[in-house]
């Protein structure tokens, strides 16, 4: 009796996870977004698509880092020929830069709304459209109920939503599966080399529903994410020394 | 289909009109007059006045001498046209195509209309009795061509309905004036002794053309049916048009929704059967108080999908003020285009910019936030950052050139470069620090310069030397110096973007 109840609870939990966008891992371990250890922080070790992710980007520098990071993810999410929407009020995203993060900028449709309240309406409408691969929205204010509406929309359509919160004072509890913060990190170059290196970020998962929050340093190089751990750094340094010798 | 026309001739148009308004004039001879070259000329005379010898074109002084007790009223320019237009609009129930035949007639194109009234005889009888009951004295005729109908109505003596193909025979005995010819041509025909149509209708065309000009041949052709005659209808009916009159005025949003659905269903069924779709549609709501409310929707692609079009209208319902109620809804498709047959296939899931779902979504968004807010960019062949992208004109437009990735470009670009204070050690070196929005950034790493020349054929100004810099916190910026190093003179440094 005890064991069956446990099984039932497990089963129900799995179903809830599925509804929230957490899928069981694919048998051949494909379908990842190349985020490495970050994906392990989510339940089942799979990055939840068909869910709402919240990103904090209160400063322009952080928004820029978000732009790069999200473009890297979108590049993996957007299948051949599919499109995504970028909804914002005062947009500063520069489309040509997205190309270097692996997406065709002409397949991003920008919606520049004029009123704050239209952003959430447009986002909800867009999330209902299953023909899109993802929707990015820059939102200042979103309350619990509004986030719930977005979640209901994605449960139907399986579109992934990325919400960039631009106002720190209006941050409230909501239903998003994860809260991220992407902050730029100093790039690292080989010793003695001048210039600026590959984009490098501190990727923080502040909240994950049913998962483990954490922080990682990631770098975008050669059309993919690399997670920088102290060991990797050391190995790289060592190889460089060997090369020099 | 065999073309059929009805010509209606109002013999006493203006005087009948006045008699209807003032019945006491029924027994009085009266005329309308207009001053012409210093004389007062008669423009119209009623039946009694005409019987006693007064006629249009006669000086009123002469007429007064002939007709005792003649009453004279002032005429007004254009009154006949106005009257004919009014009568023509009233007759619109008989046929959709009604044209005015100046100065005193109407032409109906009744092709395919007569059977609704129980045949041609019943139709003509109905039209004549209805107009006569209003008080107008009319003569009407029906024939295969507008020209023949005109001639029979005015000069025919035998019968009013000329059976199909019989118009040549019927025209034979009519006078030349029945052909709607110029006065000069009529005079010449008369001089030559050609009083009836039959006396010249069989002459060779070249002879007629040489003697009387092209006009006669055209009119003859129009009467006999081998030259085209274009009627200018009173009302050009919009090709895709649906109306819904309401028994009770509609005041609620639900009512408006039902009306829109009904109209859309009717219009879209027709569009679909013809293989067309609408691009632009307008809903006009006529209110009880005489005001008119209009809303308009546009789509990215021609469509006849009712649920989708309804969703677009649904967004606009809030903008319709019904006030005391709406009594008539009219839906017009202003722009109609052929729908490619693959549309049905597209309804199934495909991905990308051609996807029906995406297009419908964009239609809805455009309806609410405006079509100008929806932007898509294509690469433009300019190095100057502000000009390196251009707006795509349509969803289907593809990039003509590849997106460039050989130069670093920031993910965030400021709409206008903002000035920053810097300290640079030596000319052409990246700055050591810069102050932006009151915050000091010490630069640890830098790349550059990338010199971008201003395109002098587009605008004038200094070139820019761009530096890609990273501060002590790891934030990356795009700075530039405008023009060459100029010592301490002025602030030359700007921030233009933020790298990822």
XYZ file of C-alpha atoms in Angstrom:
745
model
C 0.000 0.000 0.000
C 2.779 2.365 1.009
C 4.808 1.689 -2.089
C 1.873 2.087 -4.461
C 1.077 5.464 -2.960
C 4.657 6.515 -3.489
C 4.504 5.350 -7.073
C 1.331 7.309 -7.647
C 2.895 10.434 -6.178
C 5.971 9.949 -8.332
C 3.818 9.491 -11.384
C 1.822 12.627 -10.602
C 4.987 14.613 -10.001
C 6.290 13.542 -13.375
C 3.078 14.647 -15.014
C 3.235 18.019 -13.299
C 6.814 18.430 -14.431
C 5.779 17.610 -17.965
C 3.060 20.254 -17.837
C 5.517 22.810 -16.544
C 7.726 22.213 -19.535
C 10.233 19.775 -18.005
C 10.570 16.885 -20.365
C 12.128 13.532 -19.592
C 15.578 13.215 -21.134
C 15.725 11.983 -24.692
C 16.933 8.372 -24.822
C 19.922 9.151 -27.045
C 20.805 12.188 -24.932
C 20.318 14.483 -27.904
C 18.246 17.643 -27.907
C 20.468 19.501 -25.482
C 21.279 23.104 -26.058
C 24.957 22.720 -25.447
C 24.741 24.399 -22.066
C 26.544 21.520 -20.374
C 26.371 21.596 -16.569
C 23.710 24.311 -16.586
C 21.239 21.876 -18.065
C 21.983 19.471 -15.232
C 20.563 21.982 -12.799
C 17.080 21.422 -14.192
C 14.894 18.448 -13.289
C 15.696 15.425 -15.463
C 18.789 17.299 -16.625
C 16.966 18.812 -19.565
C 16.641 22.503 -20.372
C 12.878 23.148 -20.195
C 11.493 24.274 -23.509
C 7.835 25.126 -23.747
C 8.143 27.152 -20.557
C 8.749 30.691 -19.393
C 12.236 31.722 -18.354
C 12.872 34.950 -16.554
C 16.098 36.877 -16.933
C 17.219 39.820 -14.859
C 18.856 42.605 -16.804
C 18.558 45.923 -15.071
C 21.552 47.572 -16.673
C 22.365 48.010 -20.279
C 25.558 45.973 -19.907
C 23.506 43.093 -18.542
C 20.949 43.420 -21.323
C 23.789 43.205 -23.813
C 25.078 40.033 -22.160
C 21.529 38.661 -22.144
C 21.292 39.424 -25.854
C 24.355 37.339 -26.599
C 23.432 34.466 -24.289
C 19.828 34.283 -25.482
C 20.891 34.445 -29.120
C 23.102 31.416 -28.462
C 20.116 29.516 -27.036
C 17.745 30.715 -29.760
C 20.179 29.497 -32.390
C 19.709 25.980 -31.025
C 15.941 26.330 -30.529
C 15.169 27.773 -33.934
C 14.848 24.960 -36.373
C 15.573 25.345 -40.014
C 13.575 28.281 -41.335
C 11.543 28.953 -38.207
C 11.144 32.376 -36.675
C 11.111 33.994 -33.290
C 9.622 37.222 -32.005
C 11.397 39.901 -30.011
C 8.922 42.156 -28.252
C 10.060 45.322 -26.550
C 9.225 48.934 -26.005
C 12.533 50.743 -26.397
C 14.599 48.331 -28.374
C 18.358 48.686 -28.623
C 19.174 45.202 -29.908
C 21.365 45.464 -32.966
C 20.354 42.621 -35.301
C 23.660 42.078 -37.155
C 25.352 41.113 -33.891
C 22.967 38.188 -33.456
C 24.484 36.493 -36.487
C 27.709 35.776 -34.641
C 25.675 33.933 -31.976
C 24.265 31.557 -34.506
C 20.915 32.933 -35.661
C 19.880 34.551 -38.897
C 18.870 38.068 -37.864
C 16.327 38.239 -40.691
C 14.356 35.469 -39.021
C 13.795 37.512 -35.904
C 10.702 39.682 -36.073
C 10.884 42.701 -33.820
C 7.689 44.067 -32.357
C 8.288 47.579 -31.055
C 5.163 48.384 -29.096
C 4.478 51.883 -27.915
C 2.674 51.184 -24.667
C 3.913 49.162 -21.724
C 0.631 47.272 -21.346
C 0.733 46.081 -24.947
C 3.947 44.150 -24.323
C 2.324 41.483 -22.181
C -0.682 41.275 -24.468
C 1.555 40.820 -27.497
C 3.713 38.309 -25.629
C 0.703 36.244 -24.644
C -0.650 36.280 -28.196
C 2.747 35.306 -29.545
C 3.188 32.489 -27.039
C -0.121 31.021 -28.184
C 1.230 30.659 -31.710
C 2.817 27.233 -32.000
C 4.490 28.104 -35.285
C 7.087 30.218 -33.481
C 10.118 28.655 -31.931
C 10.578 31.233 -29.184
C 9.433 34.601 -27.950
C 11.703 37.108 -26.260
C 10.055 39.963 -24.399
C 11.517 42.873 -22.493
C 9.103 43.514 -19.660
C 9.374 45.992 -16.817
C 6.332 45.006 -14.810
C 4.695 41.591 -14.571
C 2.609 40.341 -11.700
C 1.844 36.779 -10.690
C -1.389 36.587 -12.595
C 0.150 37.834 -15.808
C 2.959 35.293 -15.546
C 0.319 32.609 -14.978
C -1.423 33.631 -18.190
C 1.827 33.306 -20.110
C 2.435 29.891 -18.566
C -1.041 28.724 -19.617
C -0.327 29.903 -23.145
C 2.930 27.956 -23.423
C 1.420 24.811 -21.940
C -0.807 24.691 -25.012
C 1.632 25.732 -27.666
C 4.998 24.457 -26.329
C 6.687 27.703 -27.347
C 9.561 28.811 -25.159
C 9.293 32.268 -23.671
C 12.202 34.374 -22.459
C 11.248 37.374 -20.373
C 13.867 39.986 -19.670
C 12.949 41.949 -16.561
C 14.251 45.471 -16.906
C 13.074 47.052 -13.671
C 14.531 45.859 -10.357
C 11.878 47.640 -8.288
C 8.997 45.792 -9.917
C 10.328 42.305 -9.378
C 7.693 40.071 -7.797
C 7.112 36.375 -7.336
C 5.926 34.672 -10.480
C 5.446 31.314 -12.040
C 8.448 31.200 -14.387
C 10.369 27.922 -14.330
C 13.686 29.631 -13.814
C 15.148 32.991 -12.937
C 18.465 33.723 -14.558
C 20.963 36.472 -14.318
C 23.636 36.912 -16.944
C 26.440 39.287 -16.041
C 29.485 39.988 -18.148
C 32.833 38.632 -16.975
C 36.291 39.809 -17.981
C 37.402 37.900 -21.008
C 40.598 35.901 -20.855
C 43.255 36.010 -23.493
C 46.406 34.087 -23.973
C 49.238 35.619 -22.051
C 50.608 38.762 -23.508
C 48.095 38.982 -26.306
C 46.404 42.349 -26.782
C 42.706 42.931 -27.426
C 39.432 41.646 -26.088
C 38.687 37.945 -25.888
C 35.577 35.861 -26.443
C 32.393 36.977 -24.694
C 32.338 35.490 -21.229
C 29.502 35.609 -18.751
C 28.666 34.637 -15.232
C 25.480 32.620 -15.722
C 23.509 32.436 -12.500
C 20.419 30.358 -11.998
C 18.847 32.155 -9.065
C 15.708 30.042 -8.933
C 14.795 26.788 -10.608
C 11.490 25.077 -10.069
C 12.314 21.599 -8.713
C 15.962 22.055 -9.626
C 19.261 23.190 -8.181
C 20.265 26.832 -8.488
C 23.883 27.557 -9.187
C 26.359 29.743 -10.985
C 28.679 29.001 -13.862
C 31.129 30.927 -15.947
C 30.435 30.426 -19.614
C 32.113 31.547 -22.756
C 30.835 31.793 -26.307
C 33.496 30.644 -28.716
C 33.489 28.754 -31.986
C 29.686 28.871 -32.311
C 29.030 27.164 -28.981
C 28.954 27.594 -25.226
C 31.842 26.385 -23.102
C 31.619 26.219 -19.350
C 34.764 27.504 -17.739
C 35.747 25.663 -14.576
C 39.022 26.257 -12.743
C 40.309 22.908 -14.019
C 39.662 23.786 -17.631
C 41.350 27.119 -17.109
C 44.400 25.407 -15.712
C 44.569 22.856 -18.482
C 44.291 25.602 -21.064
C 47.020 27.602 -19.378
C 49.193 24.525 -19.209
C 48.733 23.790 -22.892
C 49.659 27.338 -23.705
C 52.825 27.042 -21.701
C 53.667 23.833 -23.496
C 53.062 25.494 -26.821
C 55.299 28.399 -25.913
C 58.039 26.054 -24.762
C -26.146 35.889 -72.067
C -28.409 37.907 -74.306
C -28.089 41.550 -73.322
C -31.333 43.420 -72.749
C -31.817 47.101 -72.104
C -34.715 49.283 -71.078
C -34.746 52.935 -72.002
C -37.095 55.229 -70.127
C -37.974 58.616 -71.502
C -39.420 61.262 -69.220
C -41.381 63.451 -71.583
C -42.122 66.239 -69.130
C -39.499 65.606 -66.500
C -39.187 69.046 -64.921
C -42.772 70.150 -65.272
C -44.035 66.834 -63.916
C -41.773 67.319 -60.947
C -43.325 70.692 -60.190
C -46.820 69.361 -60.739
C -46.157 66.612 -58.185
C -45.115 69.211 -55.658
C -47.920 71.652 -56.525
C -50.954 69.660 -57.713
C -52.893 72.878 -58.399
C -50.701 73.379 -61.494
C -52.196 70.305 -63.148
C -54.743 72.331 -65.066
C -52.502 75.305 -65.797
C -50.122 75.721 -68.740
C -46.722 76.665 -67.368
C -43.111 76.796 -68.462
C -39.634 76.889 -66.938
C -37.312 79.599 -68.124
C -33.665 80.536 -67.980
C -32.047 83.747 -69.194
C -29.957 83.153 -72.283
C -28.021 85.907 -74.069
C -30.244 88.633 -72.717
C -33.478 86.870 -73.508
C -35.629 84.699 -71.298
C -35.880 81.342 -73.002
C -38.178 78.444 -72.239
C -36.312 75.350 -71.060
C -39.326 73.125 -70.412
C -43.046 73.330 -71.023
C -45.777 71.163 -69.544
C -48.222 69.163 -71.582
C -50.911 71.858 -71.664
C -48.480 74.609 -72.645
C -46.985 72.407 -75.333
C -50.419 71.617 -76.744
C -51.090 75.303 -77.121
C -47.819 75.982 -78.930
C -45.188 76.801 -76.312
C -42.036 74.680 -76.609
C -38.566 74.493 -75.189
C -36.168 76.837 -76.985
C -38.793 79.531 -77.565
C -38.470 83.036 -76.072
C -40.945 83.335 -73.233
C -42.353 86.598 -74.685
C -43.451 84.754 -77.846
C -44.973 81.966 -75.829
C -46.919 84.398 -73.665
C -48.390 85.893 -76.829
C -49.489 82.441 -78.023
C -50.684 80.952 -74.747
C -52.953 83.090 -72.651
C -52.542 82.642 -68.904
C -49.129 81.018 -69.226
C -47.361 80.733 -65.883
C -43.613 81.149 -65.809
C -41.204 79.638 -63.283
C -37.462 80.024 -62.950
C -35.452 76.969 -63.884
C -32.175 75.953 -62.297
C -29.099 74.556 -64.015
C -28.611 70.853 -63.373
C -32.069 70.244 -61.953
C -32.832 67.576 -64.549
C -29.672 65.645 -63.791
C -30.479 65.762 -60.095
C -34.007 64.544 -60.693
C -32.848 61.727 -62.930
C -30.288 60.672 -60.379
C -32.928 60.558 -57.668
C -35.310 58.517 -59.796
C -32.485 56.251 -60.913
C -31.511 55.551 -57.314
C -35.101 54.726 -56.495
C -35.180 52.302 -59.432
C -32.110 50.421 -58.187
C -34.393 47.593 -57.069
C -35.111 46.763 -60.698
C -31.509 46.349 -61.778
C -28.089 47.125 -60.350
C -26.910 48.966 -63.463
C -28.750 52.193 -64.157
C -27.272 54.980 -66.242
C -28.504 58.490 -66.924
C -29.256 59.372 -70.538
C -29.015 63.155 -70.642
C -31.103 65.213 -70.648
C -34.318 63.312 -69.973
C -33.871 59.575 -69.864
C -32.614 56.555 -67.964
C -31.129 53.334 -69.294
C -31.411 50.076 -67.367
C -29.209 47.145 -68.153
C -31.723 44.416 -67.307
C -29.709 41.470 -68.506
C -30.850 38.578 -66.341
C -33.256 40.678 -64.261
C -36.604 40.388 -66.002
C -37.454 36.820 -64.975
C -37.552 37.872 -61.315
C -40.580 40.016 -62.148
C -42.226 37.306 -64.194
C -40.964 37.969 -67.689
C -40.148 40.987 -69.790
C -43.698 42.180 -70.307
C -44.484 42.096 -66.604
C -41.179 43.728 -65.818
C -41.711 46.650 -68.166
C -45.274 47.067 -67.012
C -44.173 47.140 -63.397
C -41.486 49.749 -64.078
C -43.792 51.997 -66.095
C -46.759 51.805 -63.751
C -44.567 52.444 -60.737
C -42.985 55.539 -62.264
C -46.277 56.740 -63.655
C -47.933 56.344 -60.273
C -45.397 58.810 -58.940
C -46.702 61.338 -61.412
C -44.183 61.236 -64.229
C -45.280 60.816 -67.820
C -42.926 58.213 -69.258
C -42.450 56.093 -72.314
C -40.268 53.024 -72.152
C -38.958 50.401 -74.501
C -36.960 47.230 -74.246
C -34.449 46.029 -76.828
C -31.149 44.245 -77.321
C -29.079 47.426 -77.329
C -29.227 50.616 -75.358
C -29.308 52.602 -78.609
C -32.259 50.676 -80.008
C -34.157 50.947 -76.727
C -33.549 54.690 -76.768
C -34.876 54.997 -80.306
C -37.975 52.870 -79.724
C -38.811 54.648 -76.461
C -38.807 58.050 -78.122
C -39.906 57.349 -81.679
C -41.370 53.858 -81.695
C -45.060 53.625 -82.580
C -45.719 49.916 -82.797
C -44.610 48.092 -79.676
C -42.453 48.709 -76.633
C -40.766 45.326 -76.354
C -38.568 44.361 -79.263
C -37.896 40.639 -79.132
C -34.250 39.547 -79.219
C -32.747 40.046 -82.681
C -35.639 42.131 -83.954
C -34.194 45.572 -83.316
C -32.911 46.148 -86.860
C -36.349 45.603 -88.256
C -37.894 47.853 -85.632
C -35.429 50.667 -86.285
C -35.954 50.731 -90.050
C -38.968 53.010 -90.066
C -37.732 55.394 -87.384
C -36.533 58.935 -88.154
C -32.832 59.702 -88.156
C -33.094 61.645 -84.888
C -33.669 58.318 -83.096
C -29.962 57.550 -83.455
C -28.712 60.167 -80.931
C -26.787 62.091 -83.587
C -25.266 65.570 -83.523
C -27.376 68.386 -84.891
C -24.931 69.038 -87.719
C -25.139 65.437 -88.914
C -28.931 65.470 -88.664
C -29.064 68.629 -90.770
C -26.872 67.085 -93.416
C -28.935 63.891 -93.529
C -32.059 65.970 -93.907
C -30.550 68.001 -96.738
C -29.718 64.810 -98.571
C -33.251 63.544 -98.149
C -32.380 60.753 -95.776
C -35.273 61.014 -93.343
C -35.482 57.470 -92.096
C -32.920 55.026 -90.815
C -33.800 52.516 -93.532
C -32.765 54.953 -96.229
C -29.092 54.811 -95.285
C -28.593 51.798 -93.021
C -27.561 49.596 -95.951
C -25.148 52.067 -97.497
C -21.462 51.068 -97.504
C -19.681 52.162 -94.328
C -16.930 53.946 -96.218
C -19.493 56.166 -97.907
C -21.205 56.999 -94.650
C -17.905 57.744 -92.965
C -16.801 60.076 -95.739
C -20.029 62.040 -95.743
C -21.063 62.081 -92.114
C -17.982 61.206 -90.073
C -17.208 58.498 -87.544
C -19.936 59.657 -85.146
C -22.767 58.386 -87.284
C -21.161 54.976 -87.708
C -20.602 54.697 -83.979
C -24.186 55.590 -83.121
C -25.519 53.291 -85.826
C -23.290 50.521 -84.549
C -24.442 51.070 -80.984
C -28.071 50.936 -82.020
C -27.584 47.806 -84.106
C -25.371 46.092 -81.590
C -22.046 45.762 -83.340
C -20.341 48.609 -81.476
C -19.885 48.509 -77.718
C -21.621 51.015 -75.554
C -20.316 51.595 -72.070
C -22.905 52.635 -69.535
C -21.744 54.640 -66.551
C -23.776 53.221 -63.695
C -25.157 55.538 -61.039
C -23.730 53.310 -58.376
C -20.526 51.467 -58.914
C -21.178 48.485 -56.725
C -18.122 47.456 -54.751
C -17.268 44.047 -56.038
C -17.080 42.486 -52.579
C -19.751 43.921 -50.402
C -22.095 42.517 -47.808
C -24.766 44.303 -45.804
C -26.701 43.279 -42.756
C -29.690 45.401 -41.792
C -30.892 44.836 -38.250
C -34.503 44.675 -37.194
C -33.630 46.106 -33.806
C -30.686 48.465 -33.323
C -27.616 46.625 -32.047
C -26.014 48.067 -28.940
C -23.878 45.314 -27.443
C -20.471 43.943 -28.284
C -21.978 40.465 -28.581
C -24.425 41.751 -31.150
C -21.652 43.349 -33.136
C -19.676 40.113 -32.976
C -22.609 38.163 -34.374
C -23.049 40.714 -37.145
C -19.372 40.550 -38.076
C -19.417 36.753 -38.133
C -22.472 36.675 -40.386
C -21.028 39.218 -42.785
C -17.661 37.498 -42.878
C -19.238 34.128 -43.525
C -21.233 35.474 -46.450
C -18.328 37.376 -47.937
C -15.763 34.645 -47.401
C -17.984 31.988 -48.960
C -18.102 34.096 -52.073
C -14.389 34.849 -51.969
C -13.572 31.206 -51.525
C -15.746 30.097 -54.412
C -13.955 32.571 -56.644
C -10.523 31.638 -55.353
C -9.918 35.058 -53.876
C -8.973 36.372 -50.486
C -9.189 39.772 -48.850
C -6.240 41.934 -47.999
C -8.029 44.931 -46.615
C -11.556 45.057 -45.286
C -13.720 47.794 -43.864
C -16.716 47.473 -41.600
C -19.098 50.407 -41.677
C -21.733 50.674 -38.973
C -24.668 52.999 -39.611
C -26.099 54.212 -36.348
C -29.660 55.134 -35.548
C -28.652 58.738 -34.974
C -27.230 59.024 -38.472
C -23.572 58.813 -37.481
C -21.288 56.332 -39.166
C -18.618 54.257 -37.451
C -15.878 52.609 -39.444
C -13.165 50.124 -38.623
C -10.631 48.699 -40.984
C -8.384 45.659 -40.879
C -5.497 44.573 -43.036
C -3.802 41.247 -43.451
C -0.323 40.324 -44.551
C -1.685 37.863 -47.041
C -4.994 37.589 -48.843
C -7.216 35.234 -46.900
C -10.772 33.969 -46.627
C -10.327 32.314 -43.269
C -13.345 33.451 -41.230
C -12.014 32.736 -37.701
C -8.821 34.602 -38.459
C -10.558 37.621 -39.956
C -12.978 37.621 -37.069
C -10.114 37.754 -34.596
C -8.755 40.806 -36.398
C -12.126 42.522 -36.193
C -12.576 41.446 -32.589
C -9.662 43.663 -31.608
C -11.407 46.629 -33.167
C -14.846 46.136 -31.629
C -13.875 48.211 -28.612
C -13.414 51.144 -30.970
C -17.009 51.031 -32.225
C -19.345 53.297 -30.280
C -22.884 52.009 -30.854
C -24.531 54.872 -28.907
C -28.279 54.353 -29.385
C -27.732 51.376 -31.625
C -26.492 50.276 -35.016
C -29.109 49.516 -37.618
C -26.994 48.562 -40.601
C -23.642 46.828 -40.933
C -21.789 46.920 -44.221
C -18.654 44.890 -44.827
C -16.516 45.671 -47.831
C -13.396 43.933 -49.024
C -11.382 46.881 -50.296
C -8.437 44.917 -51.557
C -8.993 41.469 -52.951
C -6.310 39.242 -54.299
C -6.130 35.803 -55.729
C -5.275 33.188 -53.151
C -2.763 30.651 -54.250
C -4.176 27.200 -53.901
C -1.406 26.057 -51.626
C -3.013 28.100 -48.877
C -4.939 25.089 -47.675
C -1.785 23.111 -47.493
C -0.132 25.907 -45.543
C -2.804 25.704 -42.907
C -1.072 22.575 -41.786
C 2.094 23.140 -39.844
C 5.106 24.385 -41.694
C 7.640 26.542 -40.035
C 9.082 29.872 -40.942
C 7.920 33.164 -42.306
C 5.481 31.533 -44.700
C 3.643 29.846 -41.889
C -0.031 30.713 -41.754
C 0.033 30.759 -37.963
C 2.821 33.321 -37.886
C 1.120 35.467 -40.500
C -2.142 35.409 -38.602
C -0.354 36.297 -35.402
C 1.335 39.233 -37.083
C -2.013 40.365 -38.507
C -3.460 40.373 -35.019
C -0.488 42.228 -33.584
C -0.631 44.738 -36.424
C -4.295 45.297 -35.684
C -3.548 46.227 -32.097
C -0.120 47.854 -32.045
C 0.071 49.063 -35.625
C 1.734 47.549 -38.665
C 4.616 50.013 -38.421
C 5.654 48.442 -35.104
C 6.430 45.099 -36.696
C 9.931 45.145 -38.052
C 12.222 42.718 -39.714
C 15.722 43.588 -40.814
C 17.900 42.681 -43.734
C 21.583 43.407 -44.205
C 22.378 46.549 -46.131
C 25.710 46.988 -47.816
C 27.063 49.824 -45.730
C 29.804 49.834 -43.142
C 28.303 52.778 -41.286
C 26.574 50.997 -38.365
C 23.313 52.939 -38.488
C 22.950 52.130 -42.165
C 24.133 48.546 -42.094
C 20.585 47.247 -41.713
C 17.423 48.052 -43.595
C 13.810 47.263 -42.890
C 12.402 44.350 -44.845
C 9.490 45.372 -46.991
C 7.657 42.092 -46.688
C 7.802 38.901 -44.723
C 8.900 36.997 -47.769
C 11.816 39.231 -48.679
C 15.111 37.415 -48.354
C 18.498 38.937 -47.632
C 20.247 39.886 -50.854
C 23.660 39.596 -49.230
C 25.005 37.626 -46.313
C 25.120 39.009 -42.814
C 28.689 39.997 -42.047
C 30.444 38.587 -39.043
C 33.997 39.587 -39.822
C 33.837 42.722 -37.652
C 32.741 42.784 -34.033
C 29.337 44.399 -33.632
C 27.642 45.096 -30.283
C 24.427 43.316 -29.336
C 23.018 46.598 -28.061
C 23.373 49.677 -30.227
C 22.340 53.085 -28.982
C 20.026 54.905 -31.341
C 22.324 57.907 -31.183
C 25.906 57.801 -29.948
C 26.198 59.443 -26.531
C 29.199 61.607 -25.661
C 31.577 60.264 -23.001
C 34.511 61.838 -21.250
C 37.741 59.926 -21.761
C 41.381 60.143 -21.025
C 43.529 58.673 -23.733
C 47.295 58.497 -23.276
C 48.376 59.296 -26.805
C 46.544 59.900 -30.058
C 45.217 56.796 -31.794
C 45.414 54.798 -28.594
C 42.311 53.414 -26.922
C 41.369 55.462 -23.879
C 42.517 54.488 -20.378
C 39.193 55.314 -18.826
C 35.880 56.816 -19.747
C 33.017 58.343 -17.814
C 29.523 57.451 -18.960
C 26.428 58.564 -17.071
C 28.609 59.712 -14.180
C 30.246 56.312 -13.757
C 33.947 55.826 -14.232
C 35.066 52.802 -16.219
C 38.731 51.864 -16.191
C 39.629 50.105 -19.392
C 41.577 46.897 -18.991
C 41.458 45.484 -22.494
C 40.860 47.087 -25.848
C 40.728 46.270 -29.530
C 40.839 48.655 -32.419
C 40.681 51.023 -33.966
C 38.292 50.066 -36.736
C 37.978 53.127 -38.885
C 34.605 53.582 -40.543
C 34.496 56.350 -43.093
C 31.402 58.421 -43.448
C 29.803 57.997 -46.835
C 30.365 61.472 -48.237
C 27.819 60.936 -50.994
C 25.139 60.461 -48.363
C 26.084 62.875 -45.623
C 28.969 64.991 -44.501
C 30.976 64.784 -41.343
C 33.912 63.135 -39.637
C 34.881 59.502 -39.871
C 34.757 57.326 -36.767
C 37.494 55.274 -35.136
C 35.791 52.495 -33.214
C 37.362 50.768 -30.204
C 36.057 47.638 -28.591
C 36.930 48.007 -24.902
C 36.446 46.022 -21.706
C 36.406 47.595 -18.267
C 37.536 46.216 -14.930
C 34.155 44.522 -14.355
C 34.266 42.690 -17.635
C 31.612 44.878 -19.298
C 32.361 45.439 -22.955
C 31.635 48.675 -24.785
C 31.886 50.108 -28.267
C 33.465 53.554 -28.171
C 34.514 55.758 -31.010
C 36.403 58.942 -31.592
C 34.838 61.175 -34.154
C 37.459 62.431 -36.610
C 41.193 62.773 -36.129
C 42.779 63.500 -32.780
C 42.430 67.224 -32.173
C 44.251 67.800 -28.891
C 42.168 69.198 -26.094
C 39.691 70.807 -28.431
C 36.120 69.684 -27.686
C 34.721 66.308 -26.773
C 35.221 63.845 -29.541
C 34.487 60.558 -27.838
C 31.182 58.723 -27.936
C 29.757 55.462 -26.697
C 27.744 53.673 -29.333
C 27.015 50.195 -28.078
C 27.389 47.359 -25.624
C 28.937 44.028 -26.462
C 27.651 40.773 -25.092
